[in-house]
Structure formats: C-alpha cells, structure tokens
CSV table of C-alpha atoms in Angstrom, one decimal:
chain,number,residue,atom,x,y,z
A,102,MET,CA,0.2,0.0,0.1
A,103,TRP,CA,3.1,2.5,0.9
A,104,ALA,CA,5.1,1.5,-2.4
A,105,ILE,CA,1.6,2.5,-4.5
A,106,HIS,CA,1.4,5.4,-2.4
A,107,VAL,CA,4.7,6.9,-3.2
A,108,LEU,CA,4.7,5.6,-6.9
A,109,ASN,CA,1.8,6.6,-7.8
A,110,ARG,CA,3.3,10.3,-6.3
A,111,SER,CA,6.6,9.7,-8.4
A,112,PRO,CA,7.7,10.6,-11.7
A,113,THR,CA,7.1,8.1,-14.6
A,114,LEU,CA,7.9,7.8,-18.6
A,115,ALA,CA,4.2,7.1,-19.4
A,116,VAL,CA,2.7,10.5,-18.2
A,117,LYS,CA,4.9,13.4,-19.0
A,118,ASP,CA,6.1,15.8,-16.6
A,119,ILE,CA,3.5,15.0,-14.2
A,120,THR,CA,3.0,12.6,-11.3
A,121,PRO,CA,0.0,10.2,-11.9
A,122,GLU,CA,-1.5,11.1,-8.7
A,123,LYS,CA,-1.8,15.0,-10.3
A,124,ALA,CA,-3.1,13.6,-13.9
A,125,TRP,CA,-5.5,11.7,-11.6
A,126,SER,CA,-6.8,14.5,-9.2
A,127,ARG,CA,-5.3,17.8,-11.0
A,128,ILE,CA,-3.9,18.7,-7.3
A,129,LYS,CA,-0.2,18.9,-6.9
A,130,PRO,CA,0.0,16.2,-4.1
A,131,SER,CA,2.2,16.9,-1.3
A,132,VAL,CA,5.4,14.8,-0.7
A,133,SER,CA,6.4,16.5,2.7
A,134,TYR,CA,4.9,13.8,5.0
A,135,PHE,CA,7.0,10.9,3.3
A,136,ARG,CA,9.3,8.9,6.0
A,137,THR,CA,11.1,6.0,5.3
A,138,PHE,CA,9.1,2.6,5.2
A,139,GLY,CA,9.9,1.0,8.5
A,140,CYS,CA,11.7,3.7,10.6
A,141,ILE,CA,10.9,3.9,13.7
A,142,GLY,CA,8.7,6.3,14.9
A,143,TYR,CA,7.2,7.7,18.7
A,144,VAL,CA,3.9,7.7,18.7
A,145,TYR,CA,2.7,10.1,21.4
A,146,ILE,CA,-0.1,8.6,23.9
A,147,HIS,CA,-2.7,11.4,25.2
A,148,ASN,CA,-2.8,12.3,28.7
A,149,GLN,CA,-6.2,10.6,29.2
A,150,GLN,CA,-4.6,7.4,28.0
A,151,ARG,CA,-1.8,7.4,30.7
A,152,ARG,CA,-0.9,8.1,34.1
A,153,LYS,CA,1.8,10.6,35.9
A,154,LEU,CA,4.8,8.2,35.7
A,155,ASP,CA,4.0,6.4,32.4
A,156,ASP,CA,5.6,6.8,28.9
A,157,LYS,CA,4.4,9.8,26.9
A,158,SER,CA,5.3,7.7,23.5
A,159,THR,CA,5.4,4.3,22.3
A,160,LYS,CA,8.4,3.2,20.1
A,161,CYS,CA,6.8,2.2,16.6
A,162,VAL,CA,7.4,1.3,13.4
A,163,LEU,CA,6.2,3.1,10.3
A,164,LEU,CA,4.0,1.3,8.0
A,165,GLY,CA,2.5,4.2,6.0
A,166,VAL,CA,-0.6,6.1,5.9
A,167,SER,CA,-4.1,5.5,6.3
A,168,GLU,CA,-6.4,5.4,3.5
A,169,GLU,CA,-9.4,6.9,5.0
A,170,SER,CA,-7.6,10.3,6.6
A,171,LYS,CA,-4.2,12.1,6.8
A,172,VAL,CA,-2.8,10.0,9.7
A,173,TYR,CA,0.6,7.6,9.8
A,174,LYS,CA,-0.2,4.3,10.5
A,175,LEU,CA,2.5,2.5,12.6
A,176,TYR,CA,3.0,-0.9,14.1
A,177,ASP,CA,3.8,-1.5,17.7
A,178,PRO,CA,6.1,-4.7,18.0
A,179,VAL,CA,5.5,-5.2,21.4
A,180,LYS,CA,1.9,-5.2,22.1
A,181,LYS,CA,1.7,-6.2,18.3
A,182,LYS,CA,-1.1,-4.0,17.4
A,183,ILE,CA,-1.4,-1.1,14.5
A,184,LEU,CA,-1.8,2.5,15.8
A,185,ILE,CA,-3.0,5.5,14.0
A,186,SER,CA,-1.9,8.9,15.0
A,187,ARG,CA,-1.0,12.1,13.5
A,188,ASP,CA,1.3,12.7,16.7
A,189,VAL,CA,4.2,11.0,15.8
A,190,LYS,CA,8.0,11.9,16.1
A,191,PHE,CA,10.2,10.1,13.8
A,192,GLN,CA,13.5,8.9,13.9
A,193,GLY,CA,14.4,8.6,9.9
A,194,ASP,CA,17.5,6.6,9.9
A,195,ALA,CA,16.8,4.1,12.7
A,196,ALA,CA,15.1,1.1,12.2
A,197,TRP,CA,13.4,-1.9,14.8
A,198,ASN,CA,15.7,-4.5,16.1
A,199,TRP,CA,13.9,-7.6,14.8
A,200,THR,CA,16.6,-10.1,16.1
A,201,GLU,CA,15.6,-9.1,20.0
B,148,MET,CA,9.5,-34.4,-66.6
B,149,VAL,CA,10.2,-36.4,-63.5
B,150,LYS,CA,9.3,-40.2,-63.9
B,151,GLY,CA,7.2,-41.6,-61.3
B,152,LEU,CA,5.4,-38.4,-60.2
B,153,PRO,CA,1.6,-38.6,-59.7
B,154,PHE,CA,-0.2,-35.9,-61.6
B,155,PHE,CA,-1.4,-33.3,-59.9
B,156,LYS,CA,-4.2,-31.0,-60.7
B,157,PRO,CA,-4.0,-27.5,-60.0
B,158,ALA,CA,-6.5,-26.0,-57.4
B,159,THR,CA,-9.5,-24.4,-58.6
B,160,HIS,CA,-10.8,-22.9,-55.5
B,161,LEU,CA,-9.0,-20.9,-53.0
B,162,CYS,CA,-9.9,-21.2,-49.8
B,163,GLU,CA,-9.6,-18.0,-47.7
B,164,HIS,CA,-9.2,-19.1,-44.5
B,165,CYS,CA,-6.9,-22.0,-45.5
B,166,LEU,CA,-4.5,-19.7,-46.8
B,167,LYS,CA,-5.0,-16.9,-43.7
B,168,GLY,CA,-4.1,-20.2,-41.5
B,169,LYS,CA,-1.1,-20.8,-43.4
B,170,HIS,CA,0.0,-16.9,-43.1
B,171,GLN,CA,2.4,-16.0,-40.5
B,172,ARG,CA,0.9,-14.1,-37.5
B,173,ASP,CA,1.8,-10.3,-36.9
B,174,PRO,CA,3.9,-10.1,-33.6
B,175,PHE,CA,2.3,-8.6,-30.9
B,176,PRO,CA,2.1,-4.6,-30.7
B,177,ARG,CA,4.7,-3.3,-29.0
B,178,GLN,CA,2.9,-0.3,-28.3
B,179,SER,CA,-0.4,0.6,-28.0
B,180,ASN,CA,-2.1,2.5,-31.0
B,181,TRP,CA,-4.3,4.6,-28.8
B,182,ARG,CA,-4.3,6.4,-25.0
B,183,ALA,CA,-6.8,7.0,-23.2
B,184,SER,CA,-7.8,10.9,-23.5
B,185,GLN,CA,-10.4,10.8,-20.4
B,186,LEU,CA,-9.9,9.8,-16.9
B,187,LEU,CA,-11.5,6.0,-16.5
B,188,GLN,CA,-11.8,5.6,-20.7
B,189,LEU,CA,-9.6,2.4,-19.9
B,190,ILE,CA,-8.5,0.8,-17.3
B,191,HIS,CA,-5.7,-2.3,-17.3
B,192,SER,CA,-6.1,-5.2,-14.2
B,193,ASP,CA,-4.5,-7.8,-13.5
B,194,ILE,CA,-4.2,-10.4,-10.8
B,195,CYS,CA,-0.8,-11.6,-9.5
B,196,GLY,CA,-0.7,-15.0,-7.6
B,197,HIS,CA,-1.2,-17.5,-6.0
B,198,SER,CA,2.3,-16.9,-3.9
B,199,SER,CA,3.7,-19.0,-0.7
B,200,PRO,CA,4.5,-17.5,1.5
B,201,THR,CA,1.4,-15.5,2.0
B,202,SER,CA,1.7,-12.0,3.5
B,203,ASN,CA,1.3,-11.1,7.4
B,204,GLY,CA,-2.5,-10.9,6.7
B,205,ASN,CA,-2.5,-14.0,5.1
B,206,LYS,CA,-3.6,-12.5,1.9
B,207,ARG,CA,-2.4,-14.9,-1.4
B,208,TYR,CA,-3.4,-12.6,-4.4
B,209,ILE,CA,-2.7,-9.2,-5.4
B,210,LEU,CA,-5.4,-7.2,-7.8
B,211,THR,CA,-3.9,-4.4,-9.7
B,212,PHE,CA,-6.4,-1.5,-11.5
B,213,ILE,CA,-4.0,1.2,-13.4
B,214,ASP,CA,-5.9,3.9,-15.2
B,215,ASP,CA,-4.1,4.4,-18.9
B,216,LEU,CA,-4.5,8.3,-18.8
B,217,SER,CA,-2.8,8.8,-15.6
B,218,ILE,CA,-1.1,5.9,-14.7
B,219,LYS,CA,-2.7,5.9,-11.1
B,220,VAL,CA,-2.3,2.3,-9.5
B,221,TRP,CA,-4.9,0.8,-7.1
B,222,VAL,CA,-4.1,-2.1,-5.3
B,223,CYS,CA,-6.1,-5.0,-3.8
B,224,PHE,CA,-4.8,-8.4,-1.2
B,225,LEU,CA,-7.2,-10.8,-1.7
B,226,PHE,CA,-7.7,-14.1,-0.1
B,227,GLU,CA,-8.9,-16.1,-2.5
B,228,LYS,CA,-9.5,-15.3,-6.5
B,229,SER,CA,-13.3,-15.4,-6.0
B,230,GLU,CA,-13.0,-11.8,-4.3
B,231,THR,CA,-11.9,-10.3,-7.5
B,232,PHE,CA,-15.2,-9.3,-8.9
B,233,ASP,CA,-16.5,-8.0,-4.9
B,234,ALA,CA,-13.2,-5.8,-5.4
B,235,PHE,CA,-14.0,-4.6,-8.5
B,236,LYS,CA,-17.1,-3.6,-7.3
B,237,LYS,CA,-15.7,-1.4,-4.8
B,238,PHE,CA,-13.0,-0.2,-7.0
B,239,LYS,CA,-15.6,1.1,-9.9
B,240,ALA,CA,-17.9,2.3,-6.9
B,241,LEU,CA,-14.9,4.4,-5.3
B,242,VAL,CA,-13.5,5.8,-8.7
B,243,GLU,CA,-16.7,6.4,-10.4
B,244,LYS,CA,-17.6,8.5,-7.7
B,245,GLN,CA,-14.2,10.3,-7.4
B,246,VAL,CA,-14.3,11.5,-11.4
B,247,GLY,CA,-17.9,11.3,-11.9
B,248,VAL,CA,-17.9,9.4,-15.2
B,249,PRO,CA,-18.1,5.5,-15.8
B,250,ILE,CA,-15.6,3.3,-16.5
B,251,GLN,CA,-15.4,2.9,-20.1
B,252,ILE,CA,-13.0,-0.3,-21.0
B,253,LEU,CA,-11.6,-2.8,-18.6
B,254,ARG,CA,-9.0,-4.4,-20.3
B,255,THR,CA,-7.2,-7.6,-18.6
B,256,ASP,CA,-5.0,-10.0,-20.6
B,257,ARG,CA,-8.0,-12.8,-20.1
B,258,GLY,CA,-5.6,-15.3,-18.5
B,259,GLU,CA,-5.8,-18.0,-16.3
B,260,SER,CA,-4.8,-16.1,-13.5
B,261,THR,CA,-8.3,-13.9,-13.9
B,262,SER,CA,-10.4,-16.8,-13.4
B,263,PRO,CA,-13.3,-17.4,-14.8
B,264,ARG,CA,-15.0,-17.8,-11.2
B,265,SER,CA,-13.9,-14.4,-10.7
B,266,SER,CA,-16.9,-13.6,-12.7
B,267,LEU,CA,-14.5,-10.6,-13.9
B,268,ASN,CA,-14.5,-12.4,-17.5
B,269,PHE,CA,-17.9,-12.0,-17.3
B,270,VAL,CA,-18.0,-8.7,-16.4
B,271,MET,CA,-15.5,-7.9,-19.3
B,272,ASN,CA,-17.0,-9.3,-21.8
B,273,ARG,CA,-21.0,-8.1,-21.4
B,274,ALA,CA,-20.8,-4.7,-20.1
B,275,PHE,CA,-17.5,-3.0,-21.4
B,276,LYS,CA,-16.5,-2.8,-24.9
B,277,ASP,CA,-13.5,-4.0,-25.5
B,278,ASN,CA,-11.8,-4.8,-29.3
B,279,SER,CA,-8.7,-5.7,-28.2
B,280,GLN,CA,-8.0,-9.4,-29.8
B,281,HIS,CA,-4.7,-10.0,-28.2
B,282,HIS,CA,-3.9,-12.2,-24.6
B,283,ILE,CA,-1.3,-9.3,-23.7
B,284,PRO,CA,-2.2,-5.8,-22.9
B,285,HIS,CA,-2.0,-3.3,-26.2
B,286,ASN,CA,-0.2,-0.7,-24.3
B,287,ARG,CA,3.4,-2.4,-23.2
B,288,MET,CA,4.2,0.7,-20.9
B,289,VAL,CA,1.4,0.3,-18.9
B,290,TRP,CA,1.9,-3.7,-18.6
B,291,ARG,CA,5.4,-3.1,-17.8
B,292,LYS,CA,4.5,-0.7,-15.4
B,293,GLY,CA,2.3,-3.1,-13.3
B,294,LYS,CA,4.6,-5.4,-13.5
B,295,ILE,CA,7.4,-3.6,-11.9
B,296,LYS,CA,4.9,-2.7,-9.1
B,297,LEU,CA,4.1,-6.0,-8.7
B,298,SER,CA,7.2,-7.1,-8.1
B,299,SER,CA,8.1,-4.3,-5.5
B,300,ILE,CA,5.0,-4.9,-3.8
B,301,TRP,CA,6.0,-8.3,-4.0
B,302,PHE,CA,9.1,-7.8,-2.7
B,303,ARG,CA,8.0,-5.7,0.6
B,304,VAL,CA,4.9,-8.0,1.2
B,305,PHE,CA,6.3,-11.7,0.8
B,306,TRP,CA,10.2,-11.5,0.4
B,307,GLU,CA,10.8,-9.5,3.6
B,308,LYS,CA,8.2,-12.2,5.5
B,309,LYS,CA,10.3,-15.0,3.7
B,310,GLU,CA,13.5,-13.5,5.3
B,311,PHE,CA,11.6,-13.1,8.7
B,312,LEU,CA,10.8,-16.8,8.5
B,313,LYS,CA,14.0,-17.9,7.6
B,314,ASN,CA,15.7,-15.9,10.2
B,315,PHE,CA,13.2,-16.1,13.1
B,316,GLY,CA,11.1,-18.9,12.1
B,317,HIS,CA,12.8,-21.7,14.8
B,318,LYS,CA,11.9,-19.2,17.4
B,319,LEU,CA,8.6,-18.6,16.6
C-alpha cells in the first residue's frame, strides 16, 4: 500500500512531466509527510490514556499512511498492534532491531 | 519431366481461411495504438498469485487496477481469486464517485490468472466494450509498469516475510 502510494506520487515515463496522482486529481500532491518505510516513530500517548509516571510515547515502526484520513499508520512490535496517529516524532535513520 | 511423379491437378478453388491459417502471424504490437484521453476511459487490470508464503494478513493474491491516462495504480490484496469481482465492484464505486464518469473499458489479459469463477471476465465481456483481440495488453508501457509495481510490492509483502521466517522461524 505504501509502495503504491509513493509510486503514484513519483514521476513516470508514461505520463509526461507530471505524477500519476496529479494526472488523476489535478492537484499537485504533497510529499512533505513522506518518511522511510519501516523507520522508527514515537507515537504520543494522550494524557487521558496515561498516568503521571507512564511513558509519554510508544516506540513503533512506520507502515504508511491511512487510506481514510491524513494520519500515519504504525505497528507496535511489543504489543503487536497497529496504531493510527498524527502525533508522531520520526527517527528517519533508525530501524527496529527484529533480532531481539 | 520426372518419372514416377503422380499428376497433380492445380487447385481450382482458393480457400481464404486456409490461406490465412498458413500465414505467419503478425507480432503483438509493442505499443498501444491509442492512449486514453479521459480519466477512466481505459482501465488495465491484472491479478498476481497464488503466492507462498502468504502476506502477514494471510493474503495470497494481488489485484491491480491501472488507469490508462494517469497511470495511477490501485491495489487490492485478496485471500481468494473469487473475491476479484467484489474488489472490482468496490473499486468501480470508488473511482466513479471520484471522477463522476463511468468506466468505459476494462482490459485484462484474459489469462488463466483471472479465473472464470471470478466473474471479472464475464463483466468485461458483457458490460464493457473492448475490441482488443490479443491476450497480452496492448499498452506495453502500462503492462511493464504493472509488472514493476507488482514486483516491488511482492518484495515488500512476501520476500520480507520469507526472510523474517528464515531468520526467526525457529524461534516462533
């Protein structure tokens, strides 16, 4: 899904001087939210969902963007859950160590 | 004259179909002779699978739709080939709502991979006009693009899992 999302916003030979997404919607797509697939993101936990001494964020792996709305989709390997959030700080060069 | 050769009668009637059957076939066109000029005028579709190992969501098939004008790609992951028709209906509703015009032509390779059970072939033959006679897509550019995309998704979805299983399978 993320691969297709990126490729639809990448230049191609088949449509000249334009990305497929722009040819489709006639709106120049933004790429400012692009992050490396699989990089580490820290998802903010809202203060209703945590106590005073809990961590303010969870360490997750980026999966892509949600189909429905403008949010990131991340995977929490510890809890084995998929999280959807806008409040994420990314560490673009870091990757999850799957061997642990 | 040669001795012992039987006497041949020259053919009096020329059968057009026989002659055509003996002709060498033209190669498949390398490029499409026309490109779509409107969105949703021509949609290319292909299904890819069955694959093992499955994806993390246990999906085995990848269905792609490519719009000929914009080359925008939509992808669906399927458990079974029989879901193809449902996926197509969903896709159709989505894009027709976005653009506001109906899909005019849906073109598949009519191959083994789109099985008759999926009813996609049925839809293609009945509801959408398509004059292409060939079994490979006319527009090789689109076709190649589809292949590149598929291979990249393939890599993401399946190869990584394979590696993962190879590395950690004994721990699971």
